[in-house]
Coordinates of C-alpha atoms and ligand atoms in Angstrom, one line a residue:
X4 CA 103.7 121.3 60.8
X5 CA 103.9 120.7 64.8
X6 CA 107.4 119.8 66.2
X7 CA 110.5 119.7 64.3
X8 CA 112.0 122.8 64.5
X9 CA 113.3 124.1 61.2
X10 CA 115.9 127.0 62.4
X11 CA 117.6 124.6 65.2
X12 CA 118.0 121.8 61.8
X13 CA 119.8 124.7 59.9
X14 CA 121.8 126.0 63.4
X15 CA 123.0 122.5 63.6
X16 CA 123.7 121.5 60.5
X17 CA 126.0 124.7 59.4
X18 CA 127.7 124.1 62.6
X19 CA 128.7 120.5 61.7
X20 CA 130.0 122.2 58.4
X21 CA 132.1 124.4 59.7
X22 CA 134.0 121.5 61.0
X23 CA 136.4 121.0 58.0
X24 CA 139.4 120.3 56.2
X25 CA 138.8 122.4 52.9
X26 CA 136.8 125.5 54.0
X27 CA 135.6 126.9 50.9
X28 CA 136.1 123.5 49.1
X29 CA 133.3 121.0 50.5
X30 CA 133.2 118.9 53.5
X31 CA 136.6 117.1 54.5
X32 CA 136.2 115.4 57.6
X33 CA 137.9 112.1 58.1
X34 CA 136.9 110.5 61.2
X35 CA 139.5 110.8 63.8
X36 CA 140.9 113.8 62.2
X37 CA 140.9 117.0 64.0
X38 CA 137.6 118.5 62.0
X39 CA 136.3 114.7 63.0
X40 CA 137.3 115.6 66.5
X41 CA 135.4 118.8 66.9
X42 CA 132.6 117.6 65.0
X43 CA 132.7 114.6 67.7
X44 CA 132.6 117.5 70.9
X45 CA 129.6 119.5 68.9
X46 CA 127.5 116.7 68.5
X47 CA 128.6 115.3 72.5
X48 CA 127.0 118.7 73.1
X49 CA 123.5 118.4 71.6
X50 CA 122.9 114.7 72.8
X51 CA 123.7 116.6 76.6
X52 CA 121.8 119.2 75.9
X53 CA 119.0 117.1 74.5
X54 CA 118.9 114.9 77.9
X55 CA 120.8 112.2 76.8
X56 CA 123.2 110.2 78.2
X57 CA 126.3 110.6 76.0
X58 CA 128.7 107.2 75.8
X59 CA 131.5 106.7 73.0
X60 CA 132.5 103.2 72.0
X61 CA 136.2 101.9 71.7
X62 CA 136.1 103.2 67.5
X63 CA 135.2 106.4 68.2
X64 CA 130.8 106.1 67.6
X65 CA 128.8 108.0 69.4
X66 CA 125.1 107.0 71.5
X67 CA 123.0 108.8 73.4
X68 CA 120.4 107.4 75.1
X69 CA 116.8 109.0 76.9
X70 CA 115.9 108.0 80.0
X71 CA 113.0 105.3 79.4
X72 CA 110.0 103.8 81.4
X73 CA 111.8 100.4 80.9
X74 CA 115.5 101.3 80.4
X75 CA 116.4 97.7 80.7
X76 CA 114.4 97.5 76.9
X77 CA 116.2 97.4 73.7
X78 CA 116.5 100.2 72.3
X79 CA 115.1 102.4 69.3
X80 CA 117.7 103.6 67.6
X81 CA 118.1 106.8 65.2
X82 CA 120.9 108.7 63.2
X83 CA 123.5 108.6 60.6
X84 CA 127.6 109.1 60.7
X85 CA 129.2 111.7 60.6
X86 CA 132.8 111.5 58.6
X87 CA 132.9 112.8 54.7
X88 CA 134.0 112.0 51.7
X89 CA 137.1 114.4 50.4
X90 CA 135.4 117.6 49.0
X91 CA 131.9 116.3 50.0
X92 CA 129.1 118.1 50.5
X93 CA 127.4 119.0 54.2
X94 CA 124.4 116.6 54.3
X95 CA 125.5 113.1 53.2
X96 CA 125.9 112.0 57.3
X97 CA 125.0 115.1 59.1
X98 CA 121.5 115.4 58.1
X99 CA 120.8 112.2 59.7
X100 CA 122.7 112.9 62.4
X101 CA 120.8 115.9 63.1
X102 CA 117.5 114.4 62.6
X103 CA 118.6 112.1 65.8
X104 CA 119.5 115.3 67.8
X105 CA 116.5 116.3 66.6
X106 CA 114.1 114.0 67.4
X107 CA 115.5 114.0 70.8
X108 CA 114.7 117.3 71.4
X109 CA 111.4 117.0 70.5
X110 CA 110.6 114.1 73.2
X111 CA 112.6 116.4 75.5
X112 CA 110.1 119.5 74.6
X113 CA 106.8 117.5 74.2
X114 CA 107.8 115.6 77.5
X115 CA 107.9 112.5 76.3
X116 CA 108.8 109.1 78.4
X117 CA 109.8 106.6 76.0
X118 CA 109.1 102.6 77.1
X119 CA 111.8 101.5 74.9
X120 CA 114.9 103.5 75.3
X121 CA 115.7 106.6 72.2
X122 CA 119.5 106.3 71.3
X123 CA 120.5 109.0 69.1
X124 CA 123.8 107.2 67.1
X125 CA 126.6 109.3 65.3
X126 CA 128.3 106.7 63.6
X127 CA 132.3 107.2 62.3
X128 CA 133.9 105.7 59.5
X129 CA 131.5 105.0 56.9
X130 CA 132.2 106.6 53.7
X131 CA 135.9 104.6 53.9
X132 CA 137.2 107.5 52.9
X133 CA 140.2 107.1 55.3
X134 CA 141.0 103.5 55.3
X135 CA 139.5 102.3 51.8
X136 CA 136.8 100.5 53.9
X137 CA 133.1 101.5 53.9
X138 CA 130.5 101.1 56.2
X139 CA 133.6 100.3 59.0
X140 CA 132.0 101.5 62.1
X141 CA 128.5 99.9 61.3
X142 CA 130.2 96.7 60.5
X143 CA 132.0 96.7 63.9
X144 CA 128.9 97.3 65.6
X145 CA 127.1 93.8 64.1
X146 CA 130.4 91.9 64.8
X147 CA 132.0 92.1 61.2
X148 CA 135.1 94.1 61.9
X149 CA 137.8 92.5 64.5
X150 CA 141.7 94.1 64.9
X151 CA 143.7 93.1 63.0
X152 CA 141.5 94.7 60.4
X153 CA 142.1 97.3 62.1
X154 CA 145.7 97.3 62.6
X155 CA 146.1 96.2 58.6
X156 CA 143.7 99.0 56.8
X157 CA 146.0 102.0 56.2
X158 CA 145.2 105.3 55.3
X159 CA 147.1 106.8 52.1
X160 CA 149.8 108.0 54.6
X161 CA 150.1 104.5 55.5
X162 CA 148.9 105.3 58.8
X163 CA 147.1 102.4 60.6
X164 CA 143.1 103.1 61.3
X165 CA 144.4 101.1 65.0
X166 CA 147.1 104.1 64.9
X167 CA 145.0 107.0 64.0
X168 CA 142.3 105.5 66.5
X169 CA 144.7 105.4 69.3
X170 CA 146.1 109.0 68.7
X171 CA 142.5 110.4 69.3
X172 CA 142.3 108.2 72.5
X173 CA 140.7 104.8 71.0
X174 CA 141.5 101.5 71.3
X175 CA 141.3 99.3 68.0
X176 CA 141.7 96.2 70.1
X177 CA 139.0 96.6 72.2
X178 CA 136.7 97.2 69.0
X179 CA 134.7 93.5 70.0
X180 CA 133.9 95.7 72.8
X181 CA 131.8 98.0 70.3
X182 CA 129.6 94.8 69.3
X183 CA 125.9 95.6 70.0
X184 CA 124.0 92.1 70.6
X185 CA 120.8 92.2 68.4
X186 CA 118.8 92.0 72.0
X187 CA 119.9 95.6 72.6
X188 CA 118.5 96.9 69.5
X189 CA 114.5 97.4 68.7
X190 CA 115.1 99.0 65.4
X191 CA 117.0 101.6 63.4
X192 CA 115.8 104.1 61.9
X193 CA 118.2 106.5 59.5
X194 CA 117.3 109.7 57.7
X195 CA 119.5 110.5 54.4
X196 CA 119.8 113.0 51.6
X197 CA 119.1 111.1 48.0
X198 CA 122.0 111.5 46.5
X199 CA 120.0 111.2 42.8
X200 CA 117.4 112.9 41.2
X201 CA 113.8 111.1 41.5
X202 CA 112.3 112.7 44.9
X203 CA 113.0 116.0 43.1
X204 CA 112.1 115.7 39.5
X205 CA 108.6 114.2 40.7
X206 CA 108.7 116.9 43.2
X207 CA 108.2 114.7 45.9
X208 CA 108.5 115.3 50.0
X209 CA 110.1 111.6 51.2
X210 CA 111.2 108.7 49.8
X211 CA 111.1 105.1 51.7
X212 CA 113.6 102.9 50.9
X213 CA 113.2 98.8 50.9
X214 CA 115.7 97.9 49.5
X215 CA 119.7 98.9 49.5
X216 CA 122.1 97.8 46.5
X217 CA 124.6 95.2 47.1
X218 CA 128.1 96.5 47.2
X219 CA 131.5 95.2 47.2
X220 CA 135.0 97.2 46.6
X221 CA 138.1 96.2 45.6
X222 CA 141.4 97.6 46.5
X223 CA 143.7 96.3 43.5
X224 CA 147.7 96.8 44.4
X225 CA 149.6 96.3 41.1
X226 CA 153.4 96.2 40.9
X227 CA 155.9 96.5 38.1
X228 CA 159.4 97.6 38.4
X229 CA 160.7 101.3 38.1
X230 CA 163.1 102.6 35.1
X231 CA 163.9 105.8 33.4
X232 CA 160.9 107.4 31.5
X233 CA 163.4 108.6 28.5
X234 CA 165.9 105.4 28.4
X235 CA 163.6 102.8 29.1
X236 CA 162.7 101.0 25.6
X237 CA 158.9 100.4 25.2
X238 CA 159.3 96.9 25.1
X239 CA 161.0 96.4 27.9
X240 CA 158.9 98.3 30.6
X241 CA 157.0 96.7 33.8
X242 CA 154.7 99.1 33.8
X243 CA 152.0 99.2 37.1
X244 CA 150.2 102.1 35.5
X245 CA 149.6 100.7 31.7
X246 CA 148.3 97.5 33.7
X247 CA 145.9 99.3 35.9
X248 CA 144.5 101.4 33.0
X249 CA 143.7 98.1 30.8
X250 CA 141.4 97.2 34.1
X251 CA 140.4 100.9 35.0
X252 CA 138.9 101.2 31.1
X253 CA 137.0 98.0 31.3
X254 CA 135.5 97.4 34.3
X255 CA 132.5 100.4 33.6
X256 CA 131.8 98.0 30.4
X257 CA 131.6 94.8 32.5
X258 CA 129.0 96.9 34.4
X259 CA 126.9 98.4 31.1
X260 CA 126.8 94.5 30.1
X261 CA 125.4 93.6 33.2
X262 CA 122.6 96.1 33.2
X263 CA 119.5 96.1 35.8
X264 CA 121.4 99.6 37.0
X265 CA 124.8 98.2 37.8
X266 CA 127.3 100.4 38.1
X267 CA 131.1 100.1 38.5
X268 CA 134.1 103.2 39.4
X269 CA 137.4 103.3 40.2
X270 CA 138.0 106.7 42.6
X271 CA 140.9 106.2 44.4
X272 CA 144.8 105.9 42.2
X273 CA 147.8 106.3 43.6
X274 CA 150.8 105.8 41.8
X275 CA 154.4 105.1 43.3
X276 CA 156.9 106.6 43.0
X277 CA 154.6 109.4 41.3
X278 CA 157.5 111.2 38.9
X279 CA 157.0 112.3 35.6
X280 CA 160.1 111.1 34.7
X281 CA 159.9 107.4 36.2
X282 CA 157.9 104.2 34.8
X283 CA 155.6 103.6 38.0
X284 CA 156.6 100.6 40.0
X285 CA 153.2 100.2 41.7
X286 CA 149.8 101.6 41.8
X287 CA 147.0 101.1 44.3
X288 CA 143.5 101.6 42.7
X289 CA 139.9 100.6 44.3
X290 CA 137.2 99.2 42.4
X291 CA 133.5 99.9 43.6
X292 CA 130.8 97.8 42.0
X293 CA 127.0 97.8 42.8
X294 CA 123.8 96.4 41.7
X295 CA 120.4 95.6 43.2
X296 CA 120.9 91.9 41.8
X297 CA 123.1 89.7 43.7
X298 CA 123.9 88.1 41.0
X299 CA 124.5 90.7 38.5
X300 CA 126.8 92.0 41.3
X301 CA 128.8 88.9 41.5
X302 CA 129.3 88.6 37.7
X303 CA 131.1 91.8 37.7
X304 CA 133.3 91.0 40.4
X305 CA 134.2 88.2 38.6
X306 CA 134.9 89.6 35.5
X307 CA 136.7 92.4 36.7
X308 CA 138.7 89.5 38.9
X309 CA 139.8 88.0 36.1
X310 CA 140.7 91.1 34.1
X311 CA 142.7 92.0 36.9
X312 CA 145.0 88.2 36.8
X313 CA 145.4 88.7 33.1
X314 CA 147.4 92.2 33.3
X315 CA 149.6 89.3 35.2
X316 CA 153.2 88.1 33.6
X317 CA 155.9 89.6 32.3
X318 CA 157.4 91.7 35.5
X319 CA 153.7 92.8 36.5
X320 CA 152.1 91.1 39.5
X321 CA 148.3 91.6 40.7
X322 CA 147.1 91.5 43.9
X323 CA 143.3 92.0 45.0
X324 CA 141.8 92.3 48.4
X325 CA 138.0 92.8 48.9
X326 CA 136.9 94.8 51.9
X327 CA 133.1 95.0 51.6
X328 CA 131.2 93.1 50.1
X329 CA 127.5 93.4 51.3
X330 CA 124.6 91.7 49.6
X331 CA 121.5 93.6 47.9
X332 CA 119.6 94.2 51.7
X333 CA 115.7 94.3 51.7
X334 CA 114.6 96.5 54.8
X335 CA 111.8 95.8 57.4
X336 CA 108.6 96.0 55.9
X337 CA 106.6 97.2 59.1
X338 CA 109.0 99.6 59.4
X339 CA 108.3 100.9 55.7
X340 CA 104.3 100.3 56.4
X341 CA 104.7 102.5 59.9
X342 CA 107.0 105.6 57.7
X343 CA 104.5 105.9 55.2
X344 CA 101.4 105.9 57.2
X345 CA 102.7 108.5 59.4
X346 CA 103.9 110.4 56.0
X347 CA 100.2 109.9 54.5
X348 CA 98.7 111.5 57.8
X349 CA 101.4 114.5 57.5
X350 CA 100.4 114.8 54.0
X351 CA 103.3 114.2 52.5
X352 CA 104.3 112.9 49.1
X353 CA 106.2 109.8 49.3
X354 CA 106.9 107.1 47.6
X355 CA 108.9 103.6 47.7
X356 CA 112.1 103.8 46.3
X357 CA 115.6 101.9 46.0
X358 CA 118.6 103.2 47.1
X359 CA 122.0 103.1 45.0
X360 CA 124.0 104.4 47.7
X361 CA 125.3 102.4 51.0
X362 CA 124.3 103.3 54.3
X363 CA 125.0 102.5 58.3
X364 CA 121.3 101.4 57.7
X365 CA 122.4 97.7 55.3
X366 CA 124.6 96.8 58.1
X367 CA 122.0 97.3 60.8
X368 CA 119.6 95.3 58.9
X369 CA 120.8 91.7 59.5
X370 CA 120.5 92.6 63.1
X371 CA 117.4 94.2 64.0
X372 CA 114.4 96.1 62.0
X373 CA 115.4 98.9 59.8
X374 CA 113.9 102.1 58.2
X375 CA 115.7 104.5 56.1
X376 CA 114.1 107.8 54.9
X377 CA 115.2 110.0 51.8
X378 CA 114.2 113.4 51.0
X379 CA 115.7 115.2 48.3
X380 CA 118.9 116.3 46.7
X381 CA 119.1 119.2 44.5
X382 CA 119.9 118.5 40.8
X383 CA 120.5 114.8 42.8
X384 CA 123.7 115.7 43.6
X385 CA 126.2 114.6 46.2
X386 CA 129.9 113.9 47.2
X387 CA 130.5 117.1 45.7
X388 CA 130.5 120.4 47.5
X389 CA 126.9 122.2 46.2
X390 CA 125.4 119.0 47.5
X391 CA 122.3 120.6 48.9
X392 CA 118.5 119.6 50.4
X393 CA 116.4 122.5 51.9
X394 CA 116.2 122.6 55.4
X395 CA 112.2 122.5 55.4
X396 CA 112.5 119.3 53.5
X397 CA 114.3 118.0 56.0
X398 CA 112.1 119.0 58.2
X399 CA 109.8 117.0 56.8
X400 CA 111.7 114.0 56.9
X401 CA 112.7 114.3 60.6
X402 CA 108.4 114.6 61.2
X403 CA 108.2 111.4 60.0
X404 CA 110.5 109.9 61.7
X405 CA 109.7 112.0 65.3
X406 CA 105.9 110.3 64.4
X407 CA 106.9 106.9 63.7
X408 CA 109.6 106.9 66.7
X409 CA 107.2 107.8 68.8
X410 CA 104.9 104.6 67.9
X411 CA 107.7 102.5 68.2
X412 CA 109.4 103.6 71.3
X413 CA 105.8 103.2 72.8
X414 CA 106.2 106.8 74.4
X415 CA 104.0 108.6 76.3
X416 CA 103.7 112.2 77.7
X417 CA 104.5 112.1 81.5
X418 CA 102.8 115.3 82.8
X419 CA 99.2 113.0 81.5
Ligands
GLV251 C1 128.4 106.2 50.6 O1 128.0 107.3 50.3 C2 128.4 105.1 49.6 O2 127.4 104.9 49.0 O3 129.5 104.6 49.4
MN252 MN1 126.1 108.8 53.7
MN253 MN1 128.4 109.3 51.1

């Protein structure tokens, strides 16, 4: 295979997990965190040294842009974020973000002169790990985001996301600042581990996605009233916990109901005051529900809505806020026709495939043309710590993307 270079992918990508909270445990990197911070200057690093021009925006993303024959062009874009989930693994993000660097490099060492500018994009923020809100950073950039979101969403220190911005040197209240206007964007193209099982058990190189499930979360705050765990009558107990529970059990039934692959978790519970000796007086859970049918989608929600109200009454009251919700998004067909002729011609095995996981890519897509790229996850696992693809599969999926880039940038070799 000419180009990508296989050992500089693995370099990179070990680098970028060495830049975390658990060492030994997975990837922890929350975005403005210190690991987030050193992760930020390594990645500053290789845009430089890929000829780029490096910029950050006012949240903390990272672009860097080629020089182009027409710079005043919109222009193509390529990458992925690069925060974490807690305990994650090291490719959900980073092996996106180093296909960018990546595909930099290779215009750099095949002298190549884009017309339409390359801008390599590290985005922050989008597993919502910190602040209970995926896709944040994305969402800024198409206009979705404004500051008091910003200066609301707290992390489970209670710790602003405008806060911890500002202590790493960004400004929350300049995030309309970060808004790119759809004129300044040609197309984006991501590259992503699976995260499930098909590319592997067909034994497949690539998967193109077209279309993204919808997704919305909740964040569910639920508040009773503390008492003594050993002098507190059962019947006379506000309970936050009990309350949650009755929601937490049902709402993964609501989803089997539904069907059509809708699926439905609760991963985040805290409980206040947190003693084994106290009757919690609040708890803070999330819900995260997605299908690939709007509608199916929005049945849940309502369900679980409503399952929620009812644990209302009696001392216990419900509140529900909903972050994200994003509808079921269909990506750019040319896109998907240009990524699988250029896979076909590298002889690769491919195929069309949905993806149950969100991406930077669904927020990107109201805005401008989109491609997203798979390859695969071993034993389809991910946001755990063994998450693992083979660095010559990425490879692979990187060539695809170099080749397709490469159309759509209109680039051409300057010593010709
Ligand atoms: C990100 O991994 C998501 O699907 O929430
Ligand atoms: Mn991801
Ligand atoms: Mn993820």
């Amino acid at each position: 295979m000419n180009g990508a270079n296989v050992e500089r992918i693995q370099r990179q990508l070990e680098q970028l997990a060495e830049f975390t909270a658990t060492p030994g445990e997975g990837t922890t990197r929350m975005s403005y965190s210190p690991q987030g911070q050193l992760a930020r200057e390594y990645i500053k690093s290789q845009m430089l040294e890929a000829g780029l021009s490096v910029r950050e925006d006012a949240i903390g993303n990272i672009f860097g842009k080629s020089a182009a024959q027409d710079p005043e062009l919109p222009s193509v874009m390529v990458g992925s974020h690069f925060d974490s989930v807690p305990n994650g693994g090291a490719f959900d993000g980073p092996a996106g973000v180093v296909m960018g660097l990546e595909v930099a490099k290779l215009f750099q060492e095949q002298r190549l002169l884009p017309r339409y500018p390359l801008e390599v994009v590290a985005l922050v923020e989008e597993e919502g790990s910190s602040f209970g809100r995926g896709l944040l950073a994305s969402s800024a950039i198409v206009g979705k985001v404004d500051a008091a979101e910003l200066h609301r969403l707290c992390d489970s220190q209670g710790r602003s996301a405008a806060h911890c911005m500002a202590e790493v040197g960004f400004d929350a209240d300049r995030v309309a600042s970060v808004v790119r206007p759809a004129s300044t964007i040609k197309a984006f193209i991501e590259l992503h581990i699976e995260q499930g099982p098909v590319l592997e058990q067909a034994s497949l190189d690539v998967g193109i996605v077209d279309v993204i499930v919808g997704i919305t979360q909740l964040v569910v705050t639920i508040t009773g009233k503390a008492g003594h765990a050993g002098t507190t009558p059962m019947n006379r107990r506000q309970d936050a916990l009990v309350a949650a529970c009755q929601v937490i059990a049902q709402v993964g039934e609501f989803a089997r109901q539904a069907g059509e692959e809708t699926v439905a978790t609760t991963g985040k519970l805290q409980v206040f005051p947190n003693g084994a000796n106290v009757i919690p007086s609040k708890v803070i859970f999330t819900v995260d529900i997605r299908s690939k049918d709007w509608h199916k989608l929005q049945q849940v929600v309502e369900q679980t809505k409503a399952c929620i109200h009812q644990q209302s009454g009696a001392g216990i009251h419900c509140h529900i806020e909903q972050p994200l919700l994003v509808a079921p998004t269909q990506l750019d067909p040319e896109i998907h026709q240009l990524l699988a002729k250029h896979g076909e011609a590298l002889g690769l095995k491919q195929r069309t495939m949905v993806s149950g996981a969100g991406h930077d890519a669904m927020m990107f897509a109201g805005q401008t043309a989109v491609g997203l790229v798979f390859v695969p996850s071993r034993d389809g696992l991910s946001h755990h710590p063994d998450e693992w693809t083979d660095y010559a599969q990425i490879q692979k999926g990187i060539e695809v993307i170099f080749q397709t880039v490469k159309e759509i940038t209109e680039a051409s070799n300057y010593d010709e």
